[in-house]
XYZ file of C-alpha atoms in Angstrom:
785
model
C 33.139 -85.560 2.264
C 30.237 -83.235 1.432
C 30.738 -81.499 4.619
C 34.322 -81.033 4.494
C 33.954 -79.709 1.009
C 31.207 -77.149 2.152
C 33.568 -75.858 4.859
C 36.540 -75.485 2.574
C 34.502 -73.408 0.123
C 33.050 -71.418 2.784
C 36.557 -70.574 4.177
C 37.717 -69.771 0.691
C 34.634 -67.238 0.174
C 35.381 -65.542 3.581
C 39.152 -65.247 2.874
C 39.141 -64.285 -0.812
C 37.554 -60.664 -0.445
C 39.937 -59.998 2.444
C 43.055 -61.016 0.471
C 42.023 -58.512 -2.277
C 40.878 -55.735 -0.162
C 43.821 -55.599 2.242
C 46.644 -53.345 1.681
C 50.229 -53.833 3.106
C 50.113 -52.734 6.529
C 46.527 -51.914 6.719
C 44.257 -53.318 9.448
C 42.010 -56.147 8.356
C 38.460 -55.004 7.331
C 35.455 -56.267 9.148
C 31.949 -57.232 8.035
C 30.579 -55.063 10.973
C 32.062 -51.773 9.464
C 29.571 -51.556 6.684
C 26.012 -52.109 7.835
C 23.708 -53.863 5.142
C 21.981 -51.683 2.604
C 18.301 -51.106 3.077
C 15.731 -50.833 0.174
C 12.443 -49.262 0.242
C 9.491 -51.499 -0.215
C 6.327 -50.549 -1.921
C 4.383 -52.471 0.667
C 5.115 -49.830 3.196
C 3.353 -47.025 1.112
C -0.037 -45.840 2.345
C -1.508 -47.054 -0.842
C -0.063 -50.063 -2.721
C 0.644 -49.303 -6.434
C -1.680 -51.388 -8.720
C 1.248 -52.808 -10.649
C 2.670 -54.192 -7.424
C -0.774 -55.282 -5.989
C -1.530 -57.736 -8.744
C 1.894 -59.500 -8.047
C 1.484 -59.956 -4.360
C 1.247 -63.620 -3.084
C -1.435 -64.911 -0.868
C -0.661 -66.251 2.515
C -3.173 -68.624 4.131
C -2.888 -70.235 7.754
C -5.186 -71.876 10.151
C -5.742 -75.053 12.287
C -6.312 -77.130 9.301
C -5.263 -76.426 5.907
C -6.233 -78.652 2.923
C -6.596 -78.336 -0.921
C -4.824 -78.393 -4.306
C -1.977 -76.440 -5.306
C -2.763 -73.385 -7.450
C -6.537 -74.524 -7.407
C -7.880 -74.067 -3.956
C -7.406 -74.111 -0.347
C -9.845 -74.866 2.719
C -8.709 -73.414 5.826
C -10.699 -74.426 9.050
C -10.379 -73.174 12.581
C -8.813 -69.783 13.211
C -8.640 -69.357 9.306
C -6.639 -66.504 7.979
C -6.081 -65.137 4.493
C -3.544 -62.102 3.959
C -2.648 -60.307 0.640
C -1.232 -56.833 0.552
C -3.013 -54.701 2.812
C -6.291 -57.030 3.018
C -6.483 -59.504 5.892
C -9.460 -61.894 6.224
C -10.095 -64.031 9.158
C -13.066 -66.403 9.948
C -13.933 -69.859 11.412
C -13.900 -71.343 8.048
C -12.374 -70.015 4.722
C -12.468 -71.344 1.220
C -10.094 -69.777 -1.228
C -10.256 -70.422 -5.146
C -7.001 -69.588 -6.691
C -7.889 -69.228 -10.427
C -10.886 -66.817 -9.406
C -9.108 -65.165 -6.505
C -12.304 -65.899 -4.795
C -12.566 -66.181 -0.900
C -15.721 -67.465 0.939
C -15.873 -67.120 4.774
C -18.165 -68.294 7.285
C -18.616 -67.905 11.138
C -16.902 -64.942 12.778
C -15.738 -63.232 9.668
C -13.481 -60.073 9.898
C -11.818 -58.173 7.241
C -9.276 -55.460 7.770
C -8.360 -53.585 4.488
C -5.997 -50.708 4.927
C -7.263 -50.145 8.459
C -11.093 -50.241 7.607
C -12.577 -53.080 9.438
C -15.696 -55.085 8.471
C -17.179 -57.827 10.708
C -19.978 -60.176 9.945
C -21.321 -63.701 9.511
C -20.764 -64.525 5.778
C -18.340 -63.362 3.107
C -17.917 -63.723 -0.486
C -15.036 -61.637 -2.042
C -12.766 -61.558 -4.934
C -9.617 -60.564 -2.995
C -7.619 -58.448 -5.238
C -10.543 -56.706 -7.063
C -12.074 -56.416 -3.674
C -15.514 -57.248 -5.183
C -18.134 -59.225 -3.377
C -20.655 -58.853 -0.393
C -20.768 -59.163 3.361
C -23.818 -60.213 5.332
C -25.039 -58.965 8.858
C -21.978 -56.633 8.780
C -20.619 -54.269 11.242
C -17.971 -51.700 10.152
C -15.560 -49.090 11.276
C -13.518 -46.537 9.346
C -10.008 -45.523 9.990
C -9.939 -41.945 8.695
C -12.837 -40.495 10.959
C -13.456 -43.302 13.527
C -17.201 -43.683 12.011
C -18.897 -46.945 12.479
C -22.196 -48.633 12.025
C -24.062 -51.949 11.358
C -25.766 -53.083 8.019
C -27.967 -56.164 6.931
C -25.578 -56.393 3.892
C -22.419 -54.699 2.458
C -21.843 -54.928 -1.349
C -18.178 -54.101 -2.090
C -18.089 -52.766 -5.770
C -14.333 -52.377 -5.916
C -11.433 -51.306 -3.841
C -12.785 -47.911 -3.068
C -16.567 -48.195 -3.495
C -19.330 -49.946 -1.320
C -23.014 -49.948 -0.883
C -24.400 -50.554 2.597
C -28.004 -51.673 3.082
C -30.180 -50.826 5.965
C -27.324 -49.155 7.665
C -26.612 -46.911 10.609
C -23.741 -44.599 10.815
C -22.195 -42.533 13.794
C -18.898 -41.451 15.161
C -19.872 -42.062 18.850
C -17.422 -44.313 20.650
C -19.066 -47.691 21.485
C -19.309 -48.431 25.121
C -18.915 -51.897 26.769
C -22.320 -52.078 28.323
C -24.913 -54.130 26.389
C -27.549 -51.272 26.518
C -25.257 -48.726 24.791
C -26.795 -46.393 22.207
C -24.951 -43.507 20.321
C -25.923 -39.988 21.128
C -26.430 -39.403 17.242
C -26.934 -41.833 14.513
C -27.802 -41.721 10.855
C -30.300 -44.326 9.901
C -30.606 -44.941 6.092
C -32.068 -47.459 3.617
C -28.793 -47.243 1.475
C -25.442 -45.527 2.154
C -23.034 -45.485 -0.670
C -19.335 -45.115 0.235
C -16.607 -43.607 -2.094
C -13.319 -43.819 -0.261
C -11.469 -42.558 -3.375
C -13.573 -39.316 -3.295
C -13.992 -39.584 0.544
C -17.724 -39.030 0.139
C -20.618 -40.949 1.666
C -24.219 -40.624 0.217
C -27.140 -41.651 2.250
C -30.730 -42.163 0.750
C -33.862 -42.421 2.605
C -32.361 -41.579 5.873
C -33.230 -39.802 9.253
C -30.730 -38.216 11.673
C -31.557 -39.336 15.369
C -30.291 -37.482 18.389
C -30.411 -38.822 21.941
C -32.784 -41.335 20.469
C -35.205 -38.607 18.951
C -35.563 -38.231 15.160
C -34.609 -34.621 14.474
C -34.203 -34.279 10.707
C -35.741 -36.531 7.980
C -33.115 -36.764 5.148
C -34.289 -38.035 1.632
C -30.932 -37.551 0.273
C -27.586 -36.165 1.769
C -23.832 -36.539 0.995
C -21.259 -36.233 3.901
C -17.553 -36.365 4.243
C -15.632 -39.548 5.176
C -12.534 -37.440 5.823
C -11.407 -33.771 5.751
C -11.391 -33.759 1.912
C -13.402 -31.288 0.112
C -16.526 -32.342 -1.579
C -19.302 -30.736 -3.671
C -22.774 -30.542 -2.228
C -25.131 -28.648 0.119
C -23.549 -27.445 3.234
C -25.652 -27.391 6.473
C -28.222 -24.599 6.507
C -28.242 -21.873 8.900
C -31.335 -20.474 10.710
C -30.667 -17.032 12.239
C -32.811 -14.790 14.478
C -31.694 -11.088 15.267
C -33.215 -7.623 15.722
C -32.447 -6.506 12.324
C -33.181 -9.374 10.042
C -35.841 -11.139 11.998
C -35.839 -14.888 11.054
C -33.295 -15.821 8.503
C -32.748 -18.964 6.639
C -29.445 -19.425 4.707
C -28.457 -22.415 2.383
C -24.889 -22.614 1.093
C -23.937 -25.040 -1.766
C -20.218 -25.808 -2.143
C -18.857 -26.768 -5.485
C -15.411 -28.487 -5.549
C -14.368 -27.736 -9.039
C -10.985 -28.764 -9.099
C -8.055 -29.330 -6.486
C -7.179 -25.527 -6.997
C -10.649 -24.089 -7.450
C -13.893 -24.194 -5.736
C -16.940 -21.941 -5.340
C -19.733 -21.561 -2.779
C -23.179 -20.441 -3.680
C -25.552 -19.249 -1.125
C -29.148 -18.165 -0.671
C -30.859 -16.450 2.052
C -34.354 -15.467 3.061
C -35.014 -12.889 5.763
C -38.457 -12.360 7.102
C -37.967 -8.676 7.808
C -35.813 -7.739 4.640
C -36.416 -10.183 1.712
C -34.225 -12.670 -0.205
C -30.343 -12.451 -0.722
C -28.329 -14.418 -3.373
C -24.614 -14.515 -3.552
C -21.495 -16.680 -4.072
C -17.643 -16.818 -3.869
C -15.196 -18.330 -6.238
C -11.521 -19.042 -5.259
C -8.608 -20.178 -7.265
C -4.911 -21.175 -6.413
C -2.134 -21.465 -8.910
C 1.613 -21.887 -8.375
C 2.244 -18.075 -9.332
C -1.009 -16.557 -8.524
C -4.181 -16.960 -6.455
C -7.366 -15.009 -5.568
C -11.054 -14.975 -5.048
C -14.064 -13.043 -6.090
C -17.551 -12.646 -4.125
C -20.655 -10.983 -4.664
C -24.143 -10.652 -3.126
C -27.372 -8.991 -4.191
C -30.598 -8.397 -2.317
C -33.105 -7.365 -5.171
C -35.526 -5.611 -2.810
C -34.502 -4.904 0.731
C -37.404 -3.869 2.790
C -35.258 -2.258 5.426
C -33.978 0.618 3.046
C -36.609 0.050 0.207
C -33.950 -0.462 -2.384
C -31.765 -2.964 -4.219
C -28.695 -3.842 -2.137
C -25.399 -5.504 -3.436
C -21.765 -5.962 -2.866
C -18.663 -6.974 -4.740
C -15.179 -8.049 -3.651
C -12.297 -9.234 -5.441
C -8.585 -9.938 -4.643
C -5.823 -11.298 -6.663
C -2.207 -11.660 -6.027
C 0.297 -13.005 -8.714
C 3.824 -12.998 -9.955
C 5.147 -13.915 -13.301
C 8.661 -14.444 -14.496
C 9.571 -12.914 -17.995
C 12.632 -12.446 -20.035
C 12.818 -8.662 -18.740
C 12.314 -9.507 -15.142
C 9.436 -10.515 -12.725
C 6.053 -8.905 -12.898
C 3.366 -8.697 -10.335
C -0.280 -8.048 -10.250
C -2.229 -7.245 -7.245
C -5.904 -6.462 -6.988
C -8.092 -5.592 -4.200
C -11.447 -4.167 -4.893
C -14.470 -3.828 -2.668
C -17.684 -2.015 -3.630
C -21.220 -1.916 -1.985
C -24.453 -0.402 -3.173
C -25.096 2.320 -0.436
C -23.649 4.181 2.600
C -25.638 1.926 5.153
C -24.258 -1.382 3.872
C -21.660 -1.575 6.458
C -24.092 -1.371 9.264
C -27.001 -3.341 7.712
C -25.116 -6.422 6.756
C -23.274 -7.731 9.863
C -22.640 -11.218 8.196
C -20.720 -9.742 5.364
C -16.827 -10.294 5.145
C -14.682 -7.982 7.427
C -13.494 -5.935 4.179
C -17.103 -5.077 3.594
C -17.888 -3.995 6.963
C -15.469 -0.976 6.940
C -16.482 2.603 5.969
C -13.563 3.156 3.636
C -13.676 0.606 0.823
C -10.529 0.371 -1.587
C -10.475 -0.238 -5.119
C -6.725 -0.832 -5.759
C -4.719 -2.316 -8.571
C -0.985 -2.458 -8.610
C 1.152 -3.737 -11.491
C 4.937 -4.218 -10.606
C 8.333 -5.082 -12.145
C 11.530 -6.184 -10.597
C 14.834 -6.958 -12.043
C 18.473 -7.088 -10.517
C 18.609 -3.796 -8.495
C 15.552 -2.066 -10.024
C 11.810 -2.048 -9.316
C 8.858 -0.126 -10.748
C 5.081 -0.127 -9.991
C 2.025 1.472 -11.604
C -0.988 1.747 -9.183
C -4.534 3.060 -9.164
C -6.284 3.447 -6.072
C -9.921 4.659 -5.733
C -11.913 4.782 -2.406
C -15.598 4.395 -1.786
C -16.397 6.415 1.428
C -19.447 5.414 3.158
C -20.711 8.377 5.139
C -22.655 8.581 8.362
C -24.514 11.780 9.014
C -23.643 11.414 12.733
C -19.976 10.823 12.239
C -18.767 12.199 8.884
C -15.452 11.389 7.710
C -13.083 13.289 4.987
C -12.528 10.874 2.224
C -8.940 10.031 1.372
C -7.392 10.924 -1.923
C -7.586 8.501 -4.971
C -4.408 7.888 -6.790
C -5.188 7.961 -10.484
C -2.449 6.940 -11.137
C 0.757 6.626 -9.220
C 4.233 5.733 -11.009
C 7.025 4.691 -8.834
C 10.610 3.555 -9.691
C 13.385 2.591 -7.129
C 16.911 1.649 -7.422
C 18.812 -0.049 -4.830
C 22.327 -1.154 -5.924
C 23.415 -4.274 -3.831
C 27.207 -4.057 -4.622
C 28.534 -0.496 -3.770
C 32.174 -0.229 -2.792
C 33.417 1.109 0.487
C 30.487 -0.628 2.476
C 28.030 1.801 1.394
C 24.264 1.458 1.042
C 22.256 3.696 -1.187
C 18.777 3.962 -2.825
C 17.050 6.393 -5.363
C 13.182 6.591 -5.362
C 11.252 8.630 -8.006
C 7.460 9.018 -7.698
C 4.670 10.824 -9.532
C 1.078 10.760 -8.418
C -2.285 12.105 -9.377
C -4.176 12.954 -6.203
C -8.004 13.469 -6.633
C -11.043 13.813 -4.379
C -13.968 16.031 -3.796
C -12.738 19.325 -2.973
C -16.023 20.416 -1.346
C -15.108 17.633 1.366
C -11.417 18.030 1.452
C -10.922 21.743 1.195
C -7.967 21.366 -0.820
C -7.091 21.409 -4.525
C -6.393 18.388 -6.463
C -2.703 18.005 -7.642
C -0.105 16.181 -9.292
C 2.849 15.508 -7.007
C 6.241 14.247 -8.119
C 9.210 13.653 -5.791
C 12.810 12.256 -5.918
C 14.499 10.906 -2.802
C 18.096 9.599 -2.538
C 19.974 8.381 0.402
C 23.345 6.964 1.233
C 24.624 5.426 4.450
C 27.619 3.760 5.722
C 26.980 0.833 8.429
C 29.860 0.269 10.704
C 28.934 -3.045 12.371
C 30.751 -5.068 15.076
C 29.615 -7.678 17.675
C 29.413 -5.245 20.356
C 27.881 -2.224 18.597
C 27.043 -0.285 15.427
C 27.341 3.201 14.087
C 25.325 4.303 10.979
C 25.650 7.604 9.403
C 23.140 8.521 6.661
C 22.426 11.391 4.304
C 19.149 12.048 2.524
C 17.898 14.422 -0.033
C 14.250 14.760 -0.842
C 12.982 17.139 -3.588
C 9.200 17.575 -4.243
C 7.190 19.295 -6.997
C 3.531 20.129 -7.071
C 1.179 21.191 -9.895
C -2.210 22.181 -8.412
C -5.641 22.150 -10.543
C -6.697 25.395 -8.711
C -4.706 28.203 -7.301
C -3.590 28.013 -3.468
C -4.765 30.808 -1.377
C -1.761 32.941 -2.255
C -2.466 32.478 -6.139
C 0.270 30.025 -6.789
C -0.607 26.896 -9.051
C 2.677 25.082 -8.404
C 5.131 24.716 -5.419
C 8.510 22.971 -4.972
C 10.495 21.948 -1.988
C 13.979 20.295 -1.513
C 15.395 19.250 1.841
C 18.438 17.403 3.026
C 18.595 15.269 6.137
C 21.242 13.950 8.125
C 21.160 11.103 10.855
C 23.511 9.165 13.110
C 22.297 5.895 14.552
C 24.486 4.197 17.129
C 24.369 1.561 19.700
C 26.083 -0.801 22.096
C 25.466 -4.373 23.029
C 26.756 -5.527 26.483
C 26.187 -9.118 27.689
C 26.779 -10.835 31.046
C 25.667 -14.018 32.723
C 23.072 -13.491 35.453
C 20.725 -15.397 37.737
C 17.308 -14.195 39.047
C 14.927 -16.178 41.234
C 17.215 -19.208 41.077
C 17.201 -19.106 37.112
C 20.215 -18.808 34.822
C 20.046 -15.963 32.117
C 22.194 -14.147 29.534
C 21.481 -10.483 30.201
C 21.931 -7.816 27.719
C 22.216 -4.048 28.099
C 21.745 -2.104 24.837
C 22.078 1.696 25.097
C 20.997 3.467 21.755
C 21.615 7.023 20.598
C 19.992 8.562 17.362
C 20.610 12.266 16.188
C 18.955 13.665 13.311
C 19.018 17.247 11.493
C 16.769 18.578 8.960
C 16.790 22.258 8.261
C 13.459 24.366 8.422
C 11.533 25.006 5.207
C 8.153 26.854 5.416
C 5.572 24.159 4.272
C 2.483 25.594 5.661
C 1.005 26.374 2.374
C 1.375 22.935 1.006
C -1.854 20.757 0.912
C -1.611 17.364 2.636
C -2.426 14.363 0.477
C -1.031 11.309 1.962
C 0.633 12.598 5.289
C -0.202 11.985 8.931
C 1.764 12.053 12.095
C 3.599 9.034 13.241
C 2.531 6.873 15.896
C 4.847 7.610 18.923
C 6.475 4.175 19.980
C 9.603 2.356 19.972
C 9.639 1.837 16.326
C 9.142 5.504 15.204
C 11.130 7.210 17.970
C 14.293 6.305 16.166
C 13.257 7.756 12.697
C 14.222 10.970 11.002
C 10.697 12.243 10.181
C 7.752 12.695 12.613
C 5.449 12.237 9.689
C 4.455 9.356 7.512
C 4.076 10.334 3.794
C 5.765 12.899 1.592
C 3.954 16.219 2.240
C 5.703 17.185 5.358
C 9.354 16.828 6.268
C 9.755 17.858 9.948
C 12.434 20.309 10.837
C 14.386 18.392 13.353
C 17.385 19.011 15.481
C 17.140 16.245 18.111
C 18.653 13.580 19.872
C 16.925 10.430 20.984
C 18.459 8.434 23.937
C 17.321 5.009 24.849
C 18.416 1.787 26.656
C 16.866 -1.624 26.843
C 17.690 -4.868 28.570
C 16.814 -8.422 27.702
C 16.939 -11.596 29.637
C 17.713 -14.568 27.364
C 17.493 -18.349 27.908
C 21.221 -19.365 27.639
C 20.145 -22.678 26.085
C 17.446 -21.736 23.624
C 17.886 -17.988 23.350
C 14.190 -17.468 24.093
C 13.438 -13.901 25.582
C 12.150 -14.247 29.080
C 12.001 -10.430 29.757
C 12.534 -7.148 28.053
C 12.614 -3.630 29.457
C 13.075 -0.397 27.599
C 12.923 3.348 28.118
C 13.580 6.118 25.543
C 12.961 9.932 25.301
C 13.735 12.626 22.761
C 15.828 15.758 23.652
C 15.008 18.610 21.006
C 17.488 21.319 20.597
C 15.236 23.805 18.573
C 11.566 24.133 18.117
C 9.771 22.011 15.401
C 7.870 24.561 13.296
C 6.716 22.210 10.625
C 3.357 20.867 11.531
C 0.156 19.438 10.048
C -2.718 21.972 9.454
C -4.247 23.157 12.640
C -1.333 21.891 14.821
C 0.794 23.906 16.992
C 4.715 24.063 16.654
C 6.389 21.576 19.173
C 8.521 23.644 21.618
C 9.082 21.335 24.433
C 12.794 20.270 24.750
C 11.876 16.992 26.173
C 9.452 14.589 24.740
C 7.051 12.309 26.623
C 8.859 9.266 28.162
C 8.380 6.112 26.424
C 8.514 2.942 28.710
C 8.022 -0.568 27.685
C 8.223 -3.940 29.380
C 7.551 -7.378 28.144
C 7.666 -10.673 30.378
C 7.367 -14.299 29.214
C 8.798 -16.019 32.349
C 7.270 -19.120 31.191
C 5.409 -20.228 28.098
C 2.193 -20.150 30.164
C 2.439 -16.499 31.483
C 2.888 -13.395 29.215
C 2.896 -9.808 29.919
C 3.308 -6.720 27.700
C 3.020 -2.942 28.023
C 3.834 0.245 26.636
C 3.330 3.678 28.506
C 3.701 7.106 27.157
C 4.450 9.310 30.231
C 4.375 13.154 30.543
C 7.087 14.032 33.076
C 5.653 17.639 33.349
C 2.008 16.525 34.099
C 3.109 13.367 36.005
C 0.470 11.586 34.010
C 0.348 8.948 31.321
C -0.870 10.255 27.913
C -1.401 6.652 26.493
C -1.021 3.298 27.914
C -1.491 -0.251 26.637
C -1.084 -2.967 29.366
C -1.931 -6.478 28.497
C -1.317 -10.107 30.241
C -2.341 -13.562 29.192
C -2.282 -16.792 31.108
C -2.310 -20.168 28.918
C -1.608 -23.051 30.982
C -2.439 -25.645 28.443
C -4.826 -26.291 25.476
C -8.396 -24.889 25.641
C -7.197 -22.724 28.717
C -6.507 -19.265 28.053
C -7.327 -15.881 29.640
C -6.162 -12.576 28.346
C -6.972 -9.114 29.675
C -5.849 -5.616 28.409
C -5.985 -2.018 29.475
C -5.761 0.760 26.862
C -5.815 4.465 27.645
C -5.904 7.259 25.115
C -5.941 10.592 27.196
C -8.999 12.488 26.549
C -10.346 10.059 23.811
C -10.897 6.620 25.246
C -10.266 4.146 28.163
C -11.119 0.632 27.800
C -10.746 -2.845 29.307
C -10.739 -5.912 27.228
C -11.146 -9.400 28.699
C -11.163 -12.605 26.568
C -11.173 -16.273 27.778
C -11.649 -19.993 27.037
C -11.657 -22.356 30.022
C -13.162 -25.658 31.132
C -16.010 -25.035 33.602
C -14.992 -27.848 35.791
C -11.602 -26.527 35.953
C -12.638 -23.418 37.590
C -13.022 -25.326 40.729
C -10.167 -27.851 40.034
C -12.483 -30.670 39.296
C -11.310 -32.490 36.263
C -7.397 -33.424 35.602
C -7.685 -34.928 32.176
C -5.155 -33.791 29.473
C -5.557 -33.115 25.825
C -5.086 -35.618 23.248
C -1.989 -34.466 21.393
C -3.772 -30.981 20.730
C -6.278 -32.501 18.395
C -9.303 -32.753 20.750
C -10.480 -31.180 23.973
C -10.029 -32.502 27.353
C -12.620 -35.263 27.137
C -16.221 -36.199 26.827
C -18.892 -34.809 28.810
C -17.162 -31.372 29.539
C -18.362 -27.844 29.467
C -16.354 -24.861 28.332
C -17.020 -21.177 28.879
C -15.799 -18.719 26.108
C -16.042 -15.043 25.452
C -14.806 -11.439 25.244
C -15.826 -8.256 26.972
C -14.799 -4.789 26.016
C -15.827 -2.186 28.501
C -15.648 1.411 27.988
C -14.523 3.111 31.308
C -15.210 6.631 29.836
C -18.779 5.761 28.818
C -19.413 3.267 31.788
C -20.923 0.554 29.397
C -20.067 -2.544 27.521
C -19.125 -1.787 23.879
C -18.727 -5.302 22.671
C -20.116 -8.522 24.268
C -19.419 -12.005 23.395
C -20.433 -14.711 25.929
C -20.872 -18.413 25.063
C -20.603 -21.873 26.289
C -19.471 -25.229 24.473
C -20.053 -28.651 25.259
C -17.963 -31.531 24.165
C -19.744 -34.991 24.229
C -17.047 -36.920 22.279
C -18.915 -37.431 19.076
C -20.926 -34.144 18.981
C -20.224 -30.384 20.140
C -22.769 -28.031 21.233
C -22.233 -24.208 21.049
C -24.387 -21.396 22.221
C -22.986 -17.724 21.786
C -24.667 -14.365 22.790
C -23.292 -11.540 20.560
C -23.656 -7.894 20.850
C -21.349 -5.684 18.528
C -21.392 -1.836 18.357
C -22.167 -1.025 14.851
C -21.973 2.817 15.319
C -21.940 5.555 17.937
C -25.471 4.908 18.722
C -26.568 1.608 17.243
C -25.668 -2.132 18.014
C -26.811 -5.604 16.929
C -27.593 -8.546 19.014
C -27.580 -12.046 17.917
C -28.096 -15.517 19.576
C -25.947 -17.973 17.864
C -26.621 -21.783 18.503
C -24.716 -24.808 16.755
C -24.573 -28.582 17.053
C -21.755 -30.222 15.475
C -22.101 -33.786 14.700
C -18.309 -34.712 14.753
C -17.149 -36.246 11.298
C -20.678 -35.708 9.747
C -22.192 -32.130 9.745
C -22.941 -29.061 11.569
C -26.432 -27.445 12.164
C -26.593 -23.858 13.151
C -29.147 -21.542 14.334
C -28.113 -18.001 13.613
C -24.477 -17.399 11.979
C -21.856 -19.977 12.846
C -20.543 -19.221 16.284
C -17.136 -20.665 15.299
C -16.487 -17.771 12.907
C -17.362 -15.269 15.828
C -15.166 -17.031 18.465
C -12.278 -17.408 15.940
C -12.448 -13.710 15.191
C -12.958 -12.078 18.518
C -11.585 -14.326 21.321
C -7.813 -14.155 21.463
C -5.969 -17.579 21.166
C -9.062 -19.315 20.894
C -9.014 -23.208 19.955
C -11.399 -25.258 18.083
C -12.448 -28.350 20.181
C -11.628 -30.576 17.329
C -8.409 -29.330 15.576
C -7.842 -31.091 12.315
C -4.870 -33.394 12.322
C -3.021 -35.670 9.733
C -4.865 -38.581 8.349
C -4.143 -41.669 10.232
C -1.857 -44.327 8.662
C -3.154 -47.770 7.791
C -0.396 -49.176 9.885
C -2.075 -47.724 13.006
C -4.575 -50.261 12.740
C -2.403 -53.055 11.226
C -3.297 -56.570 12.060
């Protein structure tokens, strides 16, 4: 009877929902049509929430289990206790339920969120993770570091104290005689997994079995997380500074703010103090840095530098406001050549002090800008300083919804230009201009036609009279242009590979009438570079002091080979030339009018037949002389990670001719020795491997190396060695040579002799890859038991 009743109830429950769910004539629904709903579980999170952790059950198992319910359990033989992300295994395990206390003996092993501890005796409050471990070995998931200790005291879930400990990231071998290449031996190591910081006291660093650095106290990272503390010192030796010792200190103020303080002592020059402060907010960011050398024996004076950058936008009721600041200042004209370790911005001879306040709302925008330059002069190569803008006011209107498919814009600008007249040879002035333009693009999948009309009016007020006695000048010019192009496509096949080939002819006509502008000074104008981007523009000059009189037609054609599946460009070829109908009489001061009817021929080619190979070139060819005026030809070969070779040839006729070669390559791969592959792009090709890296810049005109960087890297699994010889030209007649050496104990610290070779390699070697690229933190489930 019970079985019969149960079957009847089951059939009723199965049939009842079907009877209510079916419509007349509709097919019967099936339980397979709707998969079961899935629920997220907090146990699958990287960190189990505290509210959930306290409610988790405890599971025990073993060969023999005895005890009293809710009081205690004794597990003998293959004993295991599991709670949340904590697993304890031992030969014997006693668990006291009210105290949540586990005592284990024999071969004890703990896996907590991927961190593993092994030893002989354990006493631990499981949920609080409070207790001790005797004769322990440990391994951390985040960085693969491991070591041994006489005792480990667990303070709580995130903190532990390790006594008489070792610490290394070298992978343990199977042989009994294995010893790590480097190891930190310490009386006490405090581990804080919440802050991801380790602190060692009474320690010594050993390398290849030799003590190299006694360390009374040091903090080191347990992951890539930032932390406050002393950074590794740098010891330098070069021809300018002598022996230099540099000690930085990093201050992790907040997740979005930090600072680096630095002090240096140079035997040939004296002491240097400096620092950098950085901040990052949702709507603004920036940094401020400064250095001071109270008494530089090289120049017998005080040297200093200041650099500040800020970028930010703010939403207001009247529109978006933006503030951008870029200020760089140094103490004297020789700073750029005497401080090779300064930031790139301070190693220039033109240092800007630039502040811009911008506003934008709907179709309008406005800016207020001040720009004041510091020009560092060299008696052997003087330069004319650019004009300061004190200030510049600009307003722009670009309506986005004009009828008839029209595009238009209006721009108003007024600027005060100021500089030392003794150096510029021109009067300072106040210049205002108005520029309005309207165009009507006609677009289709097979081509386009865009006529455009532009009017440019300019007014000058000079501080002192011009050569003809005028204190003001005005100019108004219209410009008409017509841009057009076609796009043809066809299926093609080359060398057994299918492509979508395009043929894209283009014609661009522009006309601007002549106005005599020879008496107008030049404040912000220069000739445009002759390339594929500027050959299809209305004005041959950049800036607003010259409007070229043009009556010319530019003709060009390009073709591309595209992968039909991905759209990737495998090859690109182009040619363009200008046909001038009348002479161009408007020129920059000292330049002759352009009377050639045909311009130089512009040729370009780019080939990326495979992701490993790349080729790019641009040639400016003069048909009358049959010679190249300017050429840039470059190629690169990158067959895999940590393997790249690039070469470039650059010619500027009558000015320079250079060859540039850069590379990073495993040495044993040069003769086809090792076939190991990279580990997901995060590490190099394997332990015990040498790499050569460098860049050479050779001047064919001067027949000498201009810049030289040659180095070697050695990857030994848990440490990386680098040695780099750097010689950089700092001026026409001077250069600076440095020998840079660094040893990196992976997951611990870097020690450098000279400046960091990494900074030099990243800055100068094209496509250089760090042998230990940072990657995502490993999941606790990657070492789940």
